[in-house]
Short mmCIF file of C-alpha atoms in Angstrom, two decimals:
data_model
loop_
_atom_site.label_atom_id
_atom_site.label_comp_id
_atom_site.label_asym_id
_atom_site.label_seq_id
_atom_site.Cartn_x
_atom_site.Cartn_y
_atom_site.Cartn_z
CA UNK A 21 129.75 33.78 -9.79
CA UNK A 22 131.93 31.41 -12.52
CA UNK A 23 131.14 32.15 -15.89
CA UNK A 24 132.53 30.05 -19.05
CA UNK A 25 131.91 31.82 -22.34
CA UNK A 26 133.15 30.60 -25.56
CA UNK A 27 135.40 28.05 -23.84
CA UNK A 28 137.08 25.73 -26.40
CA UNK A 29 139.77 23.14 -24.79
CA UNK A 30 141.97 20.80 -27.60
CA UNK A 31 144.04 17.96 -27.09
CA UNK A 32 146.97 17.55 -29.95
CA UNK A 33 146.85 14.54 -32.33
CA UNK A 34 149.55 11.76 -31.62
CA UNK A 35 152.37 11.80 -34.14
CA UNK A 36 150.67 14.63 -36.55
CA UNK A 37 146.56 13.09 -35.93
CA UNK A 38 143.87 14.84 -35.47
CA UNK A 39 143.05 17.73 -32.88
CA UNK A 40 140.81 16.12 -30.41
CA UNK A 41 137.92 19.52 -29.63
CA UNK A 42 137.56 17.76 -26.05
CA UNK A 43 134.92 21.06 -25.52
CA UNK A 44 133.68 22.84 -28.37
CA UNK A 45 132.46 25.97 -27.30
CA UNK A 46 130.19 25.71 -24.03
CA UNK A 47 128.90 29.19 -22.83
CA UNK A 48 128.14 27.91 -18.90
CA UNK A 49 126.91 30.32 -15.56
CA UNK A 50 126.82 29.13 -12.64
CA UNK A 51 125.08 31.74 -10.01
CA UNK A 52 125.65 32.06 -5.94
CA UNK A 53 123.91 29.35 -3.70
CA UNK A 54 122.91 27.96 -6.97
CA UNK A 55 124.08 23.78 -8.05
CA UNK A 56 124.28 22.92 -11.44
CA UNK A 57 124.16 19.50 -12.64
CA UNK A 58 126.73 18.80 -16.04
CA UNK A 59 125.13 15.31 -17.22
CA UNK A 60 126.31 13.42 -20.09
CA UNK A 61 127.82 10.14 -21.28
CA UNK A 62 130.97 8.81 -20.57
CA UNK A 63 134.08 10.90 -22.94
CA UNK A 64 131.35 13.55 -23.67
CA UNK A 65 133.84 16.49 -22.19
CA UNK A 66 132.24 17.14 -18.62
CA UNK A 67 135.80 16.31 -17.14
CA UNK A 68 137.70 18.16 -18.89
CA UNK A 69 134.96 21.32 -18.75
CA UNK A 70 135.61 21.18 -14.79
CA UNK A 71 139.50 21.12 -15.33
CA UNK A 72 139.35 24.27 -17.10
CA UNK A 73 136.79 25.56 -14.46
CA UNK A 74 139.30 25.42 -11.90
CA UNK A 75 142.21 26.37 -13.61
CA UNK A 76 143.83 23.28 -14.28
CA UNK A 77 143.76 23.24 -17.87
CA UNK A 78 143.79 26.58 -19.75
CA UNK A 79 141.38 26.86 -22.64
CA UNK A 80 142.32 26.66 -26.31
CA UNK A 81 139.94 29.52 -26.79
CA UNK A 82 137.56 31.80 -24.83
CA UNK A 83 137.73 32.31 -21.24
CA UNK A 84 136.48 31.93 -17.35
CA UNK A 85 135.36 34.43 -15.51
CA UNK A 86 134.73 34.49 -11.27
CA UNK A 87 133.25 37.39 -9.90
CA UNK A 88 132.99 39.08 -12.79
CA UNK A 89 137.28 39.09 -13.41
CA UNK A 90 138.72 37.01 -16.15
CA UNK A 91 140.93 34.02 -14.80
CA UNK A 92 145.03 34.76 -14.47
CA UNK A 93 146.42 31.49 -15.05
CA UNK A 94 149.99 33.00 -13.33
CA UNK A 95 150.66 30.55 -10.48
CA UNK A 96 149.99 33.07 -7.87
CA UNK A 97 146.55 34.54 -8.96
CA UNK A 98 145.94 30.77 -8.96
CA UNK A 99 146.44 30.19 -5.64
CA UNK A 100 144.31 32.92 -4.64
CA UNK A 101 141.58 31.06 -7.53
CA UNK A 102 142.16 27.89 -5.89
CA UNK A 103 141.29 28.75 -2.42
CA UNK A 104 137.72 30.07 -3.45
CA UNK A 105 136.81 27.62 -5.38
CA UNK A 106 137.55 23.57 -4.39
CA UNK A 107 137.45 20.33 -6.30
CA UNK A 108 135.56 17.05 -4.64
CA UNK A 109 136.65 14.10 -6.42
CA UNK A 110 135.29 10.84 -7.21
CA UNK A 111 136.96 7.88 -5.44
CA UNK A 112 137.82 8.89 -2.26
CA UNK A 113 140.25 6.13 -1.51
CA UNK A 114 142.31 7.63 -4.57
CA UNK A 115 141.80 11.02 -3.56
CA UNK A 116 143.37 10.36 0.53
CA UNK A 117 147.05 9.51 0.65
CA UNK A 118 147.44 6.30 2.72
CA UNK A 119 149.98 7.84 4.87
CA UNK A 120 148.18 10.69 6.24
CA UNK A 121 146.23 10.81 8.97
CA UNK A 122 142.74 12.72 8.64
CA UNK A 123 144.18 15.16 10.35
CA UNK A 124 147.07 15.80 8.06
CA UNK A 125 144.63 15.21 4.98
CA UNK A 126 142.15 18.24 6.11
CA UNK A 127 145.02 20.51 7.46
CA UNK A 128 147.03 20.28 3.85
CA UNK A 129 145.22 22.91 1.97
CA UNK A 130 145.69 25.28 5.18
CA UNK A 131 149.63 24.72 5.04
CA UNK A 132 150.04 25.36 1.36
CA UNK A 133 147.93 28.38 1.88
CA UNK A 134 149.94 29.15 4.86
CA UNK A 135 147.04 30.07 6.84
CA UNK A 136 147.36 31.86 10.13
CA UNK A 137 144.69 30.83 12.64
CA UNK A 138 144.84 28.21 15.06
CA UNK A 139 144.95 24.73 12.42
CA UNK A 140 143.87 22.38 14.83
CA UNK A 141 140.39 24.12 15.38
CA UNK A 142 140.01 24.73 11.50
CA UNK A 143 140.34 21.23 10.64
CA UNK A 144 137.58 20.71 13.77
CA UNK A 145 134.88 22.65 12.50
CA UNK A 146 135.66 21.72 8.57
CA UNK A 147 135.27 17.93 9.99
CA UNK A 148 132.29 18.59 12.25
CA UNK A 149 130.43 20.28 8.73
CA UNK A 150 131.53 17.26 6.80
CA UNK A 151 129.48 15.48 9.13
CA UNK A 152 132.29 13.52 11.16
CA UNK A 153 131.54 14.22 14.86
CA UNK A 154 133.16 14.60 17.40
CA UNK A 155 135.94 15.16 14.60
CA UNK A 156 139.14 14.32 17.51
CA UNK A 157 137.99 10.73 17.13
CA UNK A 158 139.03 11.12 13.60
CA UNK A 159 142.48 13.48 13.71
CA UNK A 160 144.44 10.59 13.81
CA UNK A 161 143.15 7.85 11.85
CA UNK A 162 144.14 6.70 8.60
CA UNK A 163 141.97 6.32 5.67
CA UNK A 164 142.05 2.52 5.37
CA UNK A 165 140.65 2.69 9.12
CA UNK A 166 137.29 4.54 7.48
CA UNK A 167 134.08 3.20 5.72
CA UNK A 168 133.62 4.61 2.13
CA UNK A 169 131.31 7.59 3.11
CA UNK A 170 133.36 8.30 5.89
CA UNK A 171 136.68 8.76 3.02
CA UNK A 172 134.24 11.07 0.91
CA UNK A 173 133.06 12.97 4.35
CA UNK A 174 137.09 13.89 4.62
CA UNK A 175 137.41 14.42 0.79
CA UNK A 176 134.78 17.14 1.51
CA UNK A 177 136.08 18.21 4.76
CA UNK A 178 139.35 19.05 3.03
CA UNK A 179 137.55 21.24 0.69
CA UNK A 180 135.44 22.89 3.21
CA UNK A 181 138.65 23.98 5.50
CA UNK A 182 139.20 26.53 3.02
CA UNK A 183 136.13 27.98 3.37
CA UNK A 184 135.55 28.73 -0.59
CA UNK A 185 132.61 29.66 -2.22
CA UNK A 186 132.13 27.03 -5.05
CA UNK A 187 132.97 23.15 -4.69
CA UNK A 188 133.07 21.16 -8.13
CA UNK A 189 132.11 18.04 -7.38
CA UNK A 190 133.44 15.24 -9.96
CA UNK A 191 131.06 11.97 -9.54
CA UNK A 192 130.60 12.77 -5.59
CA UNK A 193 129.36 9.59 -5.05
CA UNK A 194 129.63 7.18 -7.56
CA UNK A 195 131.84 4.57 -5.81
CA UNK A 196 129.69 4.42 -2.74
CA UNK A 197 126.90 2.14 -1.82
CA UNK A 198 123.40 3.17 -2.50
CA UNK A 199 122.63 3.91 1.39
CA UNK A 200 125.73 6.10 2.11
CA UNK A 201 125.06 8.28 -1.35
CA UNK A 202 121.50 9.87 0.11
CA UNK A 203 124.03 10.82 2.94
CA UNK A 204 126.76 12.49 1.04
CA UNK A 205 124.03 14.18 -1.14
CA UNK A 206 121.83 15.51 1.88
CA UNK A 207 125.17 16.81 3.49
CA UNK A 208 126.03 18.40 -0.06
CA UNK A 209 122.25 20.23 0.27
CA UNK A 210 123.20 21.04 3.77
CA UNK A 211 126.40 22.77 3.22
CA UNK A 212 124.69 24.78 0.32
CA UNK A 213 122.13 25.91 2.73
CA UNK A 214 124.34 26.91 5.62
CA UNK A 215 127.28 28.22 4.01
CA UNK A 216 126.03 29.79 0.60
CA UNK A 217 127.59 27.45 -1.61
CA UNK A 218 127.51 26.89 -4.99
CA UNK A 219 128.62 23.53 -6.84
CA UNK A 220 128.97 22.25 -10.19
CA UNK A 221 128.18 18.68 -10.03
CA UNK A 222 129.97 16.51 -12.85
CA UNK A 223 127.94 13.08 -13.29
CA UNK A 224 126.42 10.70 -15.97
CA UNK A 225 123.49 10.00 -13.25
CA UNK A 226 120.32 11.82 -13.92
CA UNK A 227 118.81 10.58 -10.64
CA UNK A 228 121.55 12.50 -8.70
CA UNK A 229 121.47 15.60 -11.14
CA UNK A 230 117.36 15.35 -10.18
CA UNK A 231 118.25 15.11 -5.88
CA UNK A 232 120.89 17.54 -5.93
CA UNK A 233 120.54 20.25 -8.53
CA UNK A 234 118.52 23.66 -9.58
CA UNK A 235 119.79 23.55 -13.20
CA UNK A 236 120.98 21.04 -15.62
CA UNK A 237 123.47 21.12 -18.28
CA UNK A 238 123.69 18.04 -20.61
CA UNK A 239 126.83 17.36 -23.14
CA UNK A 240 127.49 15.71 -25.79
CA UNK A 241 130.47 15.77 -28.22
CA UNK A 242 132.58 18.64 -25.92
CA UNK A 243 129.40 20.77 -26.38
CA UNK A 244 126.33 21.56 -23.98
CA UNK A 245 122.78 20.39 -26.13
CA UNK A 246 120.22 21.34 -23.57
CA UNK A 247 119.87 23.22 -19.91
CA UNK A 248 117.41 24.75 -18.14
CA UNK A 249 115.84 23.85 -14.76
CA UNK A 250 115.90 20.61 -13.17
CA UNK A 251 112.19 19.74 -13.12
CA UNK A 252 112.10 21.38 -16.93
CA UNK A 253 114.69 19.55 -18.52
CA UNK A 254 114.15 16.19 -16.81
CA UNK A 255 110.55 16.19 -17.19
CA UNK A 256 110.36 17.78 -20.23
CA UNK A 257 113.46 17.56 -22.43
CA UNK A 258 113.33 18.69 -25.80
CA UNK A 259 116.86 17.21 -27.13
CA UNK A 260 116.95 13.64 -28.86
CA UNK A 261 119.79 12.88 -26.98
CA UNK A 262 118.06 14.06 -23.12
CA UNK A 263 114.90 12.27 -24.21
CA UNK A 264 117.21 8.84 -24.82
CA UNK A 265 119.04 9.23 -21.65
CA UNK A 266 115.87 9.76 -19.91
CA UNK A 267 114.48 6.54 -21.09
CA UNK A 268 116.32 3.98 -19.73
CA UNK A 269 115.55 5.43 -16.79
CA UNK A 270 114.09 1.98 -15.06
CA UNK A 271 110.74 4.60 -14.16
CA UNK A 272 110.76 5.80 -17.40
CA UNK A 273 107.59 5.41 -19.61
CA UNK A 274 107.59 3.37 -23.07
CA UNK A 275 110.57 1.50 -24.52
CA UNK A 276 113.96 2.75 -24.02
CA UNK A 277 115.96 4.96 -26.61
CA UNK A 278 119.09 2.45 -27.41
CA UNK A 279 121.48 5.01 -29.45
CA UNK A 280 122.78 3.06 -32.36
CA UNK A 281 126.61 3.56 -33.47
CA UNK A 282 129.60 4.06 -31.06
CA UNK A 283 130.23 7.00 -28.64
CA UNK A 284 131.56 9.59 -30.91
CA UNK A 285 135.42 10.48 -31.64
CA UNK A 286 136.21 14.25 -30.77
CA UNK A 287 138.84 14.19 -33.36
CA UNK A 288 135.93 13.71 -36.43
CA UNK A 289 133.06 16.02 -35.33
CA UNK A 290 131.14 15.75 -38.83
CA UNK A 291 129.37 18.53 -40.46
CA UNK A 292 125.98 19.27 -39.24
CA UNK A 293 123.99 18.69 -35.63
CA UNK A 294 127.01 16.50 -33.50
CA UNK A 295 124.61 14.22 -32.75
CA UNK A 296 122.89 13.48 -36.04
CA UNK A 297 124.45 9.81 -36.70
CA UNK A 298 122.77 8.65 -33.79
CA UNK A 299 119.89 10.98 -33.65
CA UNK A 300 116.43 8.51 -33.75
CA UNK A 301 114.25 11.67 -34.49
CA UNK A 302 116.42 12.01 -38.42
CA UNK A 303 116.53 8.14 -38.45
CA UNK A 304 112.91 7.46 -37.94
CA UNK A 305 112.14 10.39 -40.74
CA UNK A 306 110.32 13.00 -38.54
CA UNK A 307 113.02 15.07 -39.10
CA UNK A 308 112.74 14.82 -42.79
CA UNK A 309 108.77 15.09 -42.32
CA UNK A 310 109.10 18.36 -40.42
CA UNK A 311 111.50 19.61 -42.69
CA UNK A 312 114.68 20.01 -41.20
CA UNK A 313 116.52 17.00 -41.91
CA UNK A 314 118.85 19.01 -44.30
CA UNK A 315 119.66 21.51 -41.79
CA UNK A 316 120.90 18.42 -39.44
CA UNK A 317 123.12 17.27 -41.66
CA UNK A 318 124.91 20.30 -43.04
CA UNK A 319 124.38 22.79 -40.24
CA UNK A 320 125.33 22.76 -37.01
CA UNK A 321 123.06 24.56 -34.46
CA UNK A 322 124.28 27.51 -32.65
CA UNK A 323 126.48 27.60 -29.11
CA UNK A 324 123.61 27.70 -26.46
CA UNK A 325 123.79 30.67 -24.11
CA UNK A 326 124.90 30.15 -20.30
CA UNK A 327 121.60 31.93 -18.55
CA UNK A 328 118.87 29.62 -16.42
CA UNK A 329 116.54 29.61 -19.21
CA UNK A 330 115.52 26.64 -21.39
CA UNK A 331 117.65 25.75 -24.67
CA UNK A 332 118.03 23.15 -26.83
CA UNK A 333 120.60 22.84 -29.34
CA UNK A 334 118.32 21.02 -32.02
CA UNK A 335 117.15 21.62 -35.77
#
């Protein structure tokens, strides 16, 4: 269904610095019915991945396609782009404006897409998916009137109005309470289920990406390092940097990975494996003892293809 191949996305240096690669080449599919986690650290590029996704930043290089057609970044092809395919944000207090009612909040997208059915019952039924029933209670509310999961239920009833066929969910539920998250994920399952939809969830939480998706991507540096299936990838992962985010898991077995050095600057991606100055594999010397330790500091290991199957981007 949305496709990224080659997709490169740079930020300008202030006054003459250096060209920030915010994503460095990601090849990324994401099939019908299907959810994809994108996992990585905080500043890895996941954001900024989903803002070219929908449009909202046009790559520096390669390209998205949905449904098989290249993206038209002319503002009326967008539109069209944007009705299909919806974005879910993360704080849902940030995402509602104060002075709308819910019923003004969920009926927006159907008046800038001048949509000619009867509004009222739209927003009804879009409400009544997101799990806010009977939805009349809530037309005229405002958000500071709602609990937290009730906010993200409208976030994701604003989406749903539309009815498009991909939501990209940026940290769905990271600013609610533990109890209200199994909620919002459930009714994410549920919506996949009954609707055929697919989702790219953005998040730094493996235990979410492990509830709530078929396939995980994980980034580091504005590039993907390892995907494959959920089950494969989180019980199995064959990247350094997985295998470190994995342990300090509070489940996990053995000590936890603690990555030495900072979070890396996209404006100095060094020679060699992007994750090699932190990399405990070519610290420890297994690297060097299996003989690639070379190759992960002078060469940097190829793009890894979008498909479902299993890839890691190590030496």
């Amino acid at each position: 269904m949305l496709r990224a191949e080659g997709l490169h996305v740079s930020f300008p240096g202030r006054h003459g610095g250096d060209t920030a690669r915010a994503v460095d080449g990601v090849d990324l599919d994401l099939r019908a019915g299907e959810i994809v986690a994108l996992v990585g650290e905080s500043g890895c590029g996941k954001t900024t991945l989903a803002r070219s996704l929908l449009g909202l930043l046009p790559p520096t290089a390669g390209r998205v396609t949905f449904d098989g057609r290249p993206l038209d970044y002319s503002s009326g092809a967008l539109r069209t782009y944007r009705k299909r395919v919806q974005l879910v944000l993360q704080d849902p207090s940030g995402s509602l404006n104060p002075r709308h009612t819910v019923y003004d909040a969920v009926a927006e997208g159907l008046r800038i897409h001048r949509y000619g059915g009867d509004e009222r019952a739209a927003v009804a039924e879009a409400l009544s998916r997101a799990g806010l029933r009977p939805a009349e209670r809530f037309f005229q509310r405002y958000p500071h009137e709602l609990s937290g999961g009730q906010r993200q239920r409208v976030v994701i009833a604003g989406a749903l109005v539309l009815e498009p066929k991909l939501l990209v969910a940026d940290e769905p539920v990271a600013s609610l309470d533990a109890s209200v998250r199994g909620e919002i994920l459930a009714l994410l399952l549920r919506l996949r289920d009954e609707l055929d939809l697919s989702a790219l969830v953005v998040t730094h939480d493996l235990g979410l990406a492990w509830n709530i998706a078929d396939r995980v991507a994980v980034m580091y540096l504005g590039r993907i390092v390892e995907t494959g299936s959920v089950e494969q990838v989180l019980s199995a992962p064959r990247h350094p940097y997985t295998q470190a985010l994995l342990s300090v898991l509070p489940d996990a077995p053995g000590e936890p990975v603690v990555l030495a050095g900072e979070p890396p600057d996209p404006s100095r991606i060094s020679a060699g494996c992007r994750f090699h100055a932190r990399c405990p594999v070519l610290a420890s010397g297994e690297a060097e003892r299996a003989g690639v330790a070379d190759a992960c500091l002078t060469r940097d290991p190829e793009i890894l293809g979008g498909g479902g199957e299993e890839q890691a981007a190590c030496h």
